[in-house]
Coordinates of C-alpha atoms in Angstrom, one line a residue:
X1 CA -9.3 -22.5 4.4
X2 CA -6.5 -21.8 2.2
X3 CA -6.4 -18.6 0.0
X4 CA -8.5 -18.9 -2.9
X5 CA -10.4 -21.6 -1.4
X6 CA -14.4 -21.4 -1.2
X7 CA -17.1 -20.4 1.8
X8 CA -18.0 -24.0 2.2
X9 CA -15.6 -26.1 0.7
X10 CA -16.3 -27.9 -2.1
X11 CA -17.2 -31.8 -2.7
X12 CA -17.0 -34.0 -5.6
X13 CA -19.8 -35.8 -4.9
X14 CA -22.0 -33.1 -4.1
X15 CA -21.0 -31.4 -7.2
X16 CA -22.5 -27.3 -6.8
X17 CA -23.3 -27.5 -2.9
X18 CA -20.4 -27.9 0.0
X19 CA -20.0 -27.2 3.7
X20 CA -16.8 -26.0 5.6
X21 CA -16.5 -26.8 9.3
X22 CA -15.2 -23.4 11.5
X23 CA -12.0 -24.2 13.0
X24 CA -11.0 -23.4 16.5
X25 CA -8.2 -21.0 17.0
X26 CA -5.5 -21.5 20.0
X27 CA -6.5 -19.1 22.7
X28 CA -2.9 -18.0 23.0
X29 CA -3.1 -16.6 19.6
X30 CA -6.5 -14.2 20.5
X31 CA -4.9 -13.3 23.7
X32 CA -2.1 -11.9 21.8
X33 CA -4.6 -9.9 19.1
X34 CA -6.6 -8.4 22.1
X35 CA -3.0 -6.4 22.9
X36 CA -3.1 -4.7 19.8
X37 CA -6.5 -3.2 19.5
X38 CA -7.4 -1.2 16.2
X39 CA -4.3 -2.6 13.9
X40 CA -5.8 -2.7 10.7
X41 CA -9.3 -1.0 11.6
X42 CA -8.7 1.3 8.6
X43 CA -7.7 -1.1 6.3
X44 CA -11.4 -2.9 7.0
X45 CA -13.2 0.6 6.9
X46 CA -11.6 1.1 3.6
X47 CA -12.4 -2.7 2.3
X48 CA -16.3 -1.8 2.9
X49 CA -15.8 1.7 1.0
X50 CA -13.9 -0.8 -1.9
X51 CA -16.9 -3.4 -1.6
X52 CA -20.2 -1.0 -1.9
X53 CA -17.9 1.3 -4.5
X54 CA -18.0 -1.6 -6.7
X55 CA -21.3 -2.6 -6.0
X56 CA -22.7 0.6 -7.6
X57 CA -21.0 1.4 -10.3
X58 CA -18.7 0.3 -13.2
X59 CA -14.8 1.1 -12.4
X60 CA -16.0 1.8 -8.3
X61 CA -13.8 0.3 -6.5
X62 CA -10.6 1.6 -8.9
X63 CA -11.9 5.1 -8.1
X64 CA -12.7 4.7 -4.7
X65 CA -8.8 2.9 -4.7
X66 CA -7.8 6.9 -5.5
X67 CA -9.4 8.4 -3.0
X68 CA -8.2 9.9 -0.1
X69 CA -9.2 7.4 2.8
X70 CA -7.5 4.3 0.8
X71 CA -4.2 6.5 -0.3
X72 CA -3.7 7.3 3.2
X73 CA -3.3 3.5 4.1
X74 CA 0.3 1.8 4.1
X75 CA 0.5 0.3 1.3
X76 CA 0.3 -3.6 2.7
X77 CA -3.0 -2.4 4.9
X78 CA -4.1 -0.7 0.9
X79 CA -3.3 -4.4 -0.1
X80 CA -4.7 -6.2 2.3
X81 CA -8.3 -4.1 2.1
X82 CA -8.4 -4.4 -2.1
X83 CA -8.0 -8.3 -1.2
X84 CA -10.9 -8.1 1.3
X85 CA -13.0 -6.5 -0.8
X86 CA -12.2 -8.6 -3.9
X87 CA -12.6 -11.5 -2.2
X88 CA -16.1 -10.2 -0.5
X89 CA -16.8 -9.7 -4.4
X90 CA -16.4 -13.1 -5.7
X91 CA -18.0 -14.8 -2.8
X92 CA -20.8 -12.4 -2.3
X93 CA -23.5 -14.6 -2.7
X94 CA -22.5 -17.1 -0.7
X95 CA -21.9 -14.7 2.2
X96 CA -25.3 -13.4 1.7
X97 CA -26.6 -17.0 2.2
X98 CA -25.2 -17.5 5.1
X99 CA -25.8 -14.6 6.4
X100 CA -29.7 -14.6 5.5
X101 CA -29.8 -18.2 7.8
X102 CA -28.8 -16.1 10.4
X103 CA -31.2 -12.7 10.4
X104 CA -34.7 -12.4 11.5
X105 CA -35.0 -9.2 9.4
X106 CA -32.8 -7.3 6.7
X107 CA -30.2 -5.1 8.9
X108 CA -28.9 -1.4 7.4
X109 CA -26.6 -2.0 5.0
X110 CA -23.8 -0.7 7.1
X111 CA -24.0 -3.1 9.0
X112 CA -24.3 -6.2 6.3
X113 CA -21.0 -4.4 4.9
X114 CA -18.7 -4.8 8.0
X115 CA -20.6 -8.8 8.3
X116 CA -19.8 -9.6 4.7
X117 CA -16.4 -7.9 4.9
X118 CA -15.6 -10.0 8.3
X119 CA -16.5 -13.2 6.5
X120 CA -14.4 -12.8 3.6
X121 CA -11.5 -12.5 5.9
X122 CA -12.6 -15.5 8.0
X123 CA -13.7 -18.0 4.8
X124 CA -11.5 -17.4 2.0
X125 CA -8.6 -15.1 3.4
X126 CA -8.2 -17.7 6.6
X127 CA -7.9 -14.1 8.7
X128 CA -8.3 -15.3 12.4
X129 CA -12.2 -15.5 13.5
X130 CA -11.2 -13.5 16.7
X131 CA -9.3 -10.7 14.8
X132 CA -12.1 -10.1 11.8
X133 CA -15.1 -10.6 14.4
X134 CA -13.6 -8.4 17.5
X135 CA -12.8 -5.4 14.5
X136 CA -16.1 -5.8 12.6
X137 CA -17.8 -5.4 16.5
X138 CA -15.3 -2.1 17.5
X139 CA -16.2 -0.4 13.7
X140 CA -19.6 -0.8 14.6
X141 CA -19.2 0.3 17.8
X142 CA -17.6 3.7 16.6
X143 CA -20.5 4.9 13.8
X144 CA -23.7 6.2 15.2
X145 CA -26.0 4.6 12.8
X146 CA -24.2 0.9 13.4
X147 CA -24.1 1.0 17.3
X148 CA -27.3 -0.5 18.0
X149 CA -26.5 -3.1 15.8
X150 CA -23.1 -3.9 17.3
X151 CA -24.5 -7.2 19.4
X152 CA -25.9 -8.2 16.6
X153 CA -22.7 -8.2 14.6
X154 CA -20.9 -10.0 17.3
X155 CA -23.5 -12.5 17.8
X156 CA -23.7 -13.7 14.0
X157 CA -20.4 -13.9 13.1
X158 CA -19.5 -16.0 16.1
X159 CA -22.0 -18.1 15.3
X160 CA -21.1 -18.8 11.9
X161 CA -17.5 -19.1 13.8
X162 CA -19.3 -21.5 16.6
X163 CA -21.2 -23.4 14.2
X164 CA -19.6 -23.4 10.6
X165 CA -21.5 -21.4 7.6
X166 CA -23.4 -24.6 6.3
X167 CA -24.5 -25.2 2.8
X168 CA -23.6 -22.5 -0.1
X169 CA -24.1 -22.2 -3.6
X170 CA -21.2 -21.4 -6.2
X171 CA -24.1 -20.3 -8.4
X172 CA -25.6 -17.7 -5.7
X173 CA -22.1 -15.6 -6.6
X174 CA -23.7 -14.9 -10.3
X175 CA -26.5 -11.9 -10.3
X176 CA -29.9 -14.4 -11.1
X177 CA -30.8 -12.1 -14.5
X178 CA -26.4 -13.4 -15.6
X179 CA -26.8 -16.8 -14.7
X180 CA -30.5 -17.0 -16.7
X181 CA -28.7 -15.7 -19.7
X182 CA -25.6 -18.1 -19.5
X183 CA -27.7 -21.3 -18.7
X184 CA -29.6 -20.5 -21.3
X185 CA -26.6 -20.3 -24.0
X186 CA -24.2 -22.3 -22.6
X187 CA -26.3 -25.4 -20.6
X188 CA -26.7 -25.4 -17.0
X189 CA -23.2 -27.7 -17.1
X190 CA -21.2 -24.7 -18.3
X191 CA -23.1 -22.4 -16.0
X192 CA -22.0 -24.4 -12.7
X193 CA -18.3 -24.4 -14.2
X194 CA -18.6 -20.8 -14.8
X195 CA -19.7 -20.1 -11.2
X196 CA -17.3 -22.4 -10.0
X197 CA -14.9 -19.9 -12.1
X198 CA -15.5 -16.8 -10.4
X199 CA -14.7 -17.9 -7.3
X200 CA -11.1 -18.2 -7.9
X201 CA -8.4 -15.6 -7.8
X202 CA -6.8 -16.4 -11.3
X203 CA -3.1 -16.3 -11.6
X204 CA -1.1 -13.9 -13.6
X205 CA -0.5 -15.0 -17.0
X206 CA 2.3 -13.3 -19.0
X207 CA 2.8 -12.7 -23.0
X208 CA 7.0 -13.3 -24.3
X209 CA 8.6 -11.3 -26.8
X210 CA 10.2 -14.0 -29.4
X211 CA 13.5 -15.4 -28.9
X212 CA 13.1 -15.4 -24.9
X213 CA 12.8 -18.7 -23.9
X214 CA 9.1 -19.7 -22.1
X215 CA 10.7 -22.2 -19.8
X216 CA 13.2 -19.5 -18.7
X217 CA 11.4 -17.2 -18.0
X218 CA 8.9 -19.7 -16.0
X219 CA 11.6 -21.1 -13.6
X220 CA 12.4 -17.6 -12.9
X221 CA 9.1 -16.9 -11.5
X222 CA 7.9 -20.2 -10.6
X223 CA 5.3 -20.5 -13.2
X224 CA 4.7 -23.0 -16.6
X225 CA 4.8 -22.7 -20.0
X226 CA 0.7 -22.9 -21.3
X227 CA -0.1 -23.8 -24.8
X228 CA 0.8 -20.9 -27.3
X229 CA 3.6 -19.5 -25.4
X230 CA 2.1 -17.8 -22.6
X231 CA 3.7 -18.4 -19.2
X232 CA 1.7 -18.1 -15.9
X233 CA 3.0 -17.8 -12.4
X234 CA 1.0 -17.7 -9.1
X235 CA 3.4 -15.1 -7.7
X236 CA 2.2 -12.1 -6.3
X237 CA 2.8 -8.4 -5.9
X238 CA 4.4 -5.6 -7.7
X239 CA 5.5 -7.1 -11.2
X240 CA 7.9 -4.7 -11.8
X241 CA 10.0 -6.3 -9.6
X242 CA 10.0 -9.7 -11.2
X243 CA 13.1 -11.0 -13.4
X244 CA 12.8 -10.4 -16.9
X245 CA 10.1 -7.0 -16.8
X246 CA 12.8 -4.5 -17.1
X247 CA 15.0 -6.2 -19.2
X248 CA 11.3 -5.7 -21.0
X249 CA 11.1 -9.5 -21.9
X250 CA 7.4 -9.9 -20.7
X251 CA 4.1 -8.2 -20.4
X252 CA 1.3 -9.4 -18.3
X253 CA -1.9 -10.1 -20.4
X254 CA -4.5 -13.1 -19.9
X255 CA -3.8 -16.1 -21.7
X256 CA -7.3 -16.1 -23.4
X257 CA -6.2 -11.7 -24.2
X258 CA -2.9 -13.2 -26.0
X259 CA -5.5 -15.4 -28.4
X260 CA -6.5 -12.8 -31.0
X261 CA -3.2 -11.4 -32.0
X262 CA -2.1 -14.6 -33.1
X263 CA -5.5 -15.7 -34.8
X264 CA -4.9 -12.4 -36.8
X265 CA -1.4 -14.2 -37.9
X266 CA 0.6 -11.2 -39.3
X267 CA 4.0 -11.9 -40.9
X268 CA 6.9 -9.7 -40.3
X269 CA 6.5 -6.4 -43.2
X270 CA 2.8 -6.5 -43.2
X271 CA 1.0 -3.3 -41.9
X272 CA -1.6 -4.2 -39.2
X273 CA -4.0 -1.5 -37.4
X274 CA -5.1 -2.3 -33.9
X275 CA -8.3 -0.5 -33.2
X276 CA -9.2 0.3 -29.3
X277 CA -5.4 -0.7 -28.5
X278 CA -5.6 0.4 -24.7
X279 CA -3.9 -0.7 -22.5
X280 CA -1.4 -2.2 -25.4
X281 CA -1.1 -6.0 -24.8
X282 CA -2.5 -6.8 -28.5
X283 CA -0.4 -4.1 -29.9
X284 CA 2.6 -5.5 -28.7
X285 CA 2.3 -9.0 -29.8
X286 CA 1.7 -7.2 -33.3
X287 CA 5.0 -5.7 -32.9
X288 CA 7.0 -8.2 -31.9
X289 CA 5.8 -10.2 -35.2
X290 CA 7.3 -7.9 -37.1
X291 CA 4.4 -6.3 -38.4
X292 CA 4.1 -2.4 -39.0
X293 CA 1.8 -1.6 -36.8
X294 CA -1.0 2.0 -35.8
X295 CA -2.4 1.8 -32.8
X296 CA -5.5 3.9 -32.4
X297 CA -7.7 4.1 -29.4
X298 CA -10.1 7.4 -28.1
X299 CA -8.7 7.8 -24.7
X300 CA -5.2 9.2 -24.8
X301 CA -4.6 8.5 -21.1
X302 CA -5.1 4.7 -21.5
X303 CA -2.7 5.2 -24.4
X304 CA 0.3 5.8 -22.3
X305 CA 0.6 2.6 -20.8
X306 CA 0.9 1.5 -23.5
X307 CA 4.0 3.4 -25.1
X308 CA 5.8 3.0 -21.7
X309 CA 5.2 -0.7 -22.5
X310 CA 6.3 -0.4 -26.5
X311 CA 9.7 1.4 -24.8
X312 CA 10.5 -0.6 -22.0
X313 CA 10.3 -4.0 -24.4
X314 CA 11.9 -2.0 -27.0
X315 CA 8.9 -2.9 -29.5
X316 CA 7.8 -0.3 -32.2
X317 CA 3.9 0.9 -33.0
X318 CA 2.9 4.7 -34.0
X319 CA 0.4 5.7 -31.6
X320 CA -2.6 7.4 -32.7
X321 CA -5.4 9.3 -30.2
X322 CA -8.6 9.3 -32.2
X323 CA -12.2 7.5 -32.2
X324 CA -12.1 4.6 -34.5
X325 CA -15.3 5.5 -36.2
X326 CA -14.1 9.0 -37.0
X327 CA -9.9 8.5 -37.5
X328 CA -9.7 10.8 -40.6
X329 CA -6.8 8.5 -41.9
X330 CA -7.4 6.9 -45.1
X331 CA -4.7 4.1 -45.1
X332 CA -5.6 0.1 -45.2
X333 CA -4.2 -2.4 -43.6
X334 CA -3.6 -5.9 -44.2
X335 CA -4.6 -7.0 -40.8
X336 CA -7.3 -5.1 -38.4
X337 CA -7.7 -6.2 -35.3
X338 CA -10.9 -4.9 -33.2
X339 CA -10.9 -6.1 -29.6
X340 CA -14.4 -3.6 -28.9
X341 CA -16.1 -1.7 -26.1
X342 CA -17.8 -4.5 -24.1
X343 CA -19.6 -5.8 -20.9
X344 CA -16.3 -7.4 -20.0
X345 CA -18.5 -10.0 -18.3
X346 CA -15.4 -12.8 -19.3
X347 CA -13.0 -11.2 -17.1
X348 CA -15.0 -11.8 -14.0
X349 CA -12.4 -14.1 -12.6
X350 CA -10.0 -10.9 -12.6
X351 CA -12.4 -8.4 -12.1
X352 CA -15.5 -9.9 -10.4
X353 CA -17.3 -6.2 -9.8
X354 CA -18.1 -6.6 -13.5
X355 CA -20.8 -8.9 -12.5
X356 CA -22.6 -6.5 -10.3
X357 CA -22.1 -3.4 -12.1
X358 CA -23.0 -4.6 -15.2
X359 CA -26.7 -4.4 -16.4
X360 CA -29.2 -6.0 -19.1
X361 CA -29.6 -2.4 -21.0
X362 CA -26.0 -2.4 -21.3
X363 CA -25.5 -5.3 -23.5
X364 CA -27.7 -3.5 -26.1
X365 CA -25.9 -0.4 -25.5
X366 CA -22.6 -1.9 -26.1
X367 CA -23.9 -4.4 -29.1
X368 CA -24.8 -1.1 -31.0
X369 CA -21.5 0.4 -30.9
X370 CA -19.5 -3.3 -31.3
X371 CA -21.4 -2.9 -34.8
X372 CA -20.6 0.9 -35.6
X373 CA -17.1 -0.6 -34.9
X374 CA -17.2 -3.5 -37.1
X375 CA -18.4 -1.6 -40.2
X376 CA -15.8 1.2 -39.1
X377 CA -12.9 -1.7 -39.2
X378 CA -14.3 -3.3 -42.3
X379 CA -13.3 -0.1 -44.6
X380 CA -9.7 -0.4 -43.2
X381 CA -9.2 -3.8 -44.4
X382 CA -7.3 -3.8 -47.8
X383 CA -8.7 -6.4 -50.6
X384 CA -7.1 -9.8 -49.2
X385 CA -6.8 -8.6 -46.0
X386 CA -8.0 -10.5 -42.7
X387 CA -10.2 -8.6 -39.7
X388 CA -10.2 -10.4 -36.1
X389 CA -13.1 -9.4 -34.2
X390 CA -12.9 -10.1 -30.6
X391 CA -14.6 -9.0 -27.2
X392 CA -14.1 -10.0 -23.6
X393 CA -17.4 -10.6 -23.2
X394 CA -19.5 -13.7 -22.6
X395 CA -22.7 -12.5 -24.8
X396 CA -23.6 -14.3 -27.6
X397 CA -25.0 -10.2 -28.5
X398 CA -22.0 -8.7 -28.1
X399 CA -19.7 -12.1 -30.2
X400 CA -22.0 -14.8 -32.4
X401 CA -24.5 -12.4 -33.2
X402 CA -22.7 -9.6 -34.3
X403 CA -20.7 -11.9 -36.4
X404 CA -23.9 -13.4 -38.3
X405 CA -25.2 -10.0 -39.0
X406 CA -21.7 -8.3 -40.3
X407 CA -21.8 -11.1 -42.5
X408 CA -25.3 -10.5 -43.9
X409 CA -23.9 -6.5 -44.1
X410 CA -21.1 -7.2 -45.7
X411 CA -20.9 -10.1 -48.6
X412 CA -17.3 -8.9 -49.2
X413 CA -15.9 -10.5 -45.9
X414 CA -15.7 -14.5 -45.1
X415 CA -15.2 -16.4 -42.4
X416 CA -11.9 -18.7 -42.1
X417 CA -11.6 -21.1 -39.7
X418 CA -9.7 -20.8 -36.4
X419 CA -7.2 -23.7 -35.1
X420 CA -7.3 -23.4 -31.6
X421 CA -4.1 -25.2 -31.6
X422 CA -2.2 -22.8 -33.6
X423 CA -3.3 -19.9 -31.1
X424 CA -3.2 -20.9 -27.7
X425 CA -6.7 -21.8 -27.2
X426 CA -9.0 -24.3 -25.8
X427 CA -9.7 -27.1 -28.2
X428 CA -13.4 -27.0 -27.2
X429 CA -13.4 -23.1 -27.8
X430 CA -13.8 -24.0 -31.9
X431 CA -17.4 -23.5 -32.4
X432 CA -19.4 -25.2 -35.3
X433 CA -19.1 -21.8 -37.6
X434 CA -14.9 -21.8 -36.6
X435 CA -14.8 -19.3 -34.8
X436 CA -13.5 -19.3 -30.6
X437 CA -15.7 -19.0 -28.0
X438 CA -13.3 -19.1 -25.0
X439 CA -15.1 -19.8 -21.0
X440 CA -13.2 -19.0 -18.2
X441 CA -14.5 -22.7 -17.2
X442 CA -12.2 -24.2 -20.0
X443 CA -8.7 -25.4 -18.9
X444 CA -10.0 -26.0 -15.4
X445 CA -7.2 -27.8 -14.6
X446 CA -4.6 -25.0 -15.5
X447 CA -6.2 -22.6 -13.6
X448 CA -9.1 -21.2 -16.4
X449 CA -8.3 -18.2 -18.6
X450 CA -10.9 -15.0 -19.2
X451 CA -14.1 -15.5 -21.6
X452 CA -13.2 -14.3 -25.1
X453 CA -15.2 -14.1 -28.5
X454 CA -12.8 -13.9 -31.6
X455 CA -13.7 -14.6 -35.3
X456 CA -11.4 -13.9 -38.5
X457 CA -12.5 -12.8 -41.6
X458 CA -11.3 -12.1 -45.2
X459 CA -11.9 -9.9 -47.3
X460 CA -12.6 -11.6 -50.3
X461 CA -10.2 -10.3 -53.3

C-alpha cells in the first residue's frame, strides 16, 4: 500500500468497509534483512513508548518525543518511529479489528503494542512484512514479561501477512462516545467523511506574506495555490530548509487556521488584539495587513515562536505575556480575535492522539472557560468594532452554542455574515446563522483542511 493509504483499501462501491490483499515479498529481499539483525530495533521500541504515550494523556507522545530513549535515536530512526506511531494512531481501530479476528483472549498490552506497531509498518507505511514481523518477534523475545508471548506475535502477524487483514471499518478509528456525538450533529454522512478524514496524513499548508506571489512560491515546493491564498505542498521534512522560509516569505499554518484572520478583515492603521496568540500564525496574518497589532497569550514559552516568526518574516506585533481574563491593560481595539482553549478535536487529521486523549468531561471544562473568554474579549472591543470567535474544535459546545448564549449575554454585539469566498473557506462551511463551521471532510478532493468554528460579531455603535 502506498503511504497514506488505508488497512484495507478502500472501495467505491462498498463505501465505509474495504479489504487489502497481503502482498508477497521477493525472497531475495528477506534474505538480505536477515543479515542485518536489530537495525532499527530501537526506533520500534521507541514507536510503542510514542503510541501508549499518546494514548494516555493529552501532549504524550510530544513529551515522550523529549525523553531520553527517543533523543538518543538518529534522527531518521526519531523520524521514522514518530511516523510509526502516528500512523498506529490514525489507524488504531482498524488494527484493533484485525487483530481481535485473530486472538482467542486479550494478550498484555505489551504485547498488542509491538502487534499494532508492526502492522502500521506493514498496512500504511508499506515497511516489508519480513522486516516489521521478524523485529516485533526479537523485541518480544528480549522483555521478560513478552517472551511467552513471542509465538504468538509471530504467528498473528504472519497470518495477517499469509492471509490479508480482511474487512475494516474507517469508523472503528473514532473513540464510539466521538463518533455518537458527531453523528448526532453532523448526520451519519459527515461522520463516515470524517472518519475517512483521519485516516490521512494531511499535507502541509502554508500562509504568504502579501506581495509574494502564491504560484511562486508553489512551483518552488511542488505544491498549489488553494482558495484564499494559502499554498500547500506534500513535501516533507525540516521546513526550514525549503525556498522562501528564511527569506521569511511563508509560515506553515492550516488552511482552515488561516480562515479567521481574514474573517476578522482588518485594514492597514487599525489596532487589532489577538487573544491566546500562541504559536503566532493569526498574529502574523494581522501584521502583515497592516494592522497594529498586541498579542497576548498566558504561556510565555509558546510566545517565542512566535517572535522568532514576527523577526524572521520581518512582521511587527508587541508581545504581551498575560492571561486574557486578567491583562490589566485597559486599551480597545477595533478588531479582537479569540481563537480559545479547546478540545482541538478538528485537528485530528494532524494530530490524531487528540481523539484518544480527549474526554467527555473536558468539553465542559473547556466550554466554561471559551465563555470567561468571550465576555473577557467582548470588553476589548471598541463601539464599532468586530470580535471573531474561533476554536479548533468540532463541538457544537465549544462553537454554535457558545455563540447563541454570548448573544443572549450580550445585546450589544451582532452577528454579520461570513462569505466563505472572501476567506478561504468551504462554501458549505456557511451555516444558516452565517457563521463557518469548517469539517476536515470538506474539500476532500484537495486533501481536507482542520475542523474550525469561527463567527464575527459587531459591536453595535
Amino acid at each position: 500500500m502506498r503511504p497514506g493509504a488505508r488497512p484495507g483499501q478502500s472501495s467505491e462501491a462498498r463505501g465505509r468497509r474495504m479489504a487489502t490483499k497481503a502482498r508477497p515479498r521477493p525472497a531475495s529481499a528477506e534474505a538480505a534483512a536477515s543479515s542485518q539483525d536489530d537495525i532499527g530495533v530501537e526506533a520500534r521500541v521507541v514507536a510503542g513508548v510514542l503510541l501508549n504515550a499518546a494514548l494516555e494523556k493529552r501532549n504524550g507522545l510530544d513529551e515522550a518525543l523529549s525523553q531520553p530513549a527517543a533523543r538518543a535515536l538518529a534522527p531518521v530512526d526519531r523520524a521514522f518511529a514518530r511516523a510509526v506511531a502516528m500512523a498506529a494512531l490514525r489507524r488504531l481501530g482498524e488494527i484493533d479489528q484485525i487483530l481481535d479476528r485473530r486472538l482467542q483472549k486479550a494478550p498484555p498490552e505489551a504485547v498488542r503494542t509491538l502487534m499494532r506497531i508492526a502492522l502500521a509498518q506493514t498496512l500504511v507505511l508499506e515497511t516489508p512484512a519480513f522486516a516489521a514481523v521478524s523485529t516485533a518477534v526479537k523485541l518480544a523475545e528480549r522483555d521478560p514479561k513478552t517472551r511467552p508471548y513471542k509465538n504468538l506475535v509471530n504467528a498473528v502477524l504472519r497470518g495477517v501477512g499469509r492471509d490479508g487483514p480482511g474487512l475494516t471499518t474507517a469508523e472503528s478509528n473514532l473513540p464510539d462516545w466521538i463518533a455518537a456525538r458527531w453523528r448526532a450533529a453532523y448526520g451519519e454522512a459527515a461522520l463516515v467523511g470524517l472518519a475517512l478524514a483521519a485516516r490521512e496524513e494531511p499535507a502541509t499548508d502554508l500562509s504568504l506574506k502579501p506581495g509574494v506571489d502564491p504560484a511562486a512560491v508553489a512551483a518552488a515546493v511542488d505544491g498549489e495555490a488553494l482558495p484564499g491564498g494559502t499554498v500547500r505542498t506534500g513535501r516533507r521534512g525540516d521546513v526550514a530548509t525549503w525556498p522562501g522560509f528564511e527569506d521569511g516569505d511563508w509560515w506553515v499554518q492550516d488552511a482552515a487556521a488561516a480562515v479567521p484572520a481574514r474573517l476578522l478583515d482588518v485594514k492597514a492603521g487599525e489596532t487589532a488584539l489577538d487573544m491566546c496568540a500562541a504559536p503566532g500564525g493569526k498574529t502574523l496574518q494581522l501584521a502583515a495587513a497592516g494592522a497594529a497589532v498586541v498579542a497576548l497569550d498566558r504561556s510565555a514559552p509558546r510566545l517565542k515562536r512566535l517572535s522568532q516568526n514576527l523577526e524572521r518574516t520581518g512582521l511587527g506585533a508587541e508581545v504581551v505575556a498575560a492571561p486574557a481574563e486578567d491583562w490589566a491593560d485597559v486599551r480597545t481595539f477595533d478588531a479582537v480575535l479569540l481563537d480559545a482553549p479547546c478540545t482541538a478535536t478538528g485537528t485530528f487529521r494532524r494530530n490524531p492522539e487528540v481523539l484518544r486523549a480527549t474526554r467527555p468531561a473536558d468539553v465542559a471544562k473547556l466550554a466554561d472557560v471559551q465563555h470567561r473568554l468571550l465576555d473577557a474579549a467582548a470588553e476589548r472591543v471598541k463601539p464599532g468594532g468586530r470580535l471573531v470567535y474561533c476554536t479548533c474544535s468540532l463541538e457544537r459546545e465549544e462553537g454554535e452554542t457558545q455563540i447563541v448564549a454570548f448573544l443572549r449575554r450580550n445585546p450589544g454585539f451582532r452577528t454579520t455574515p461570513a462569505d466563505p469566498a472572501a476567506v478561504g473557506a468551504p462554501a458549505q462551511a456557511l451555516t444558516p446563522e452565517g457563521w463557518l463551521r469548517i469539517l476536515p471532510s470538506m474539500w476532500a478532493e484537495k486533501g481536507g483542511l482542520d475542523g474550525f468554528f469561527a463567527a464575527r460579531l459587531e459591536r453595535v455603535s
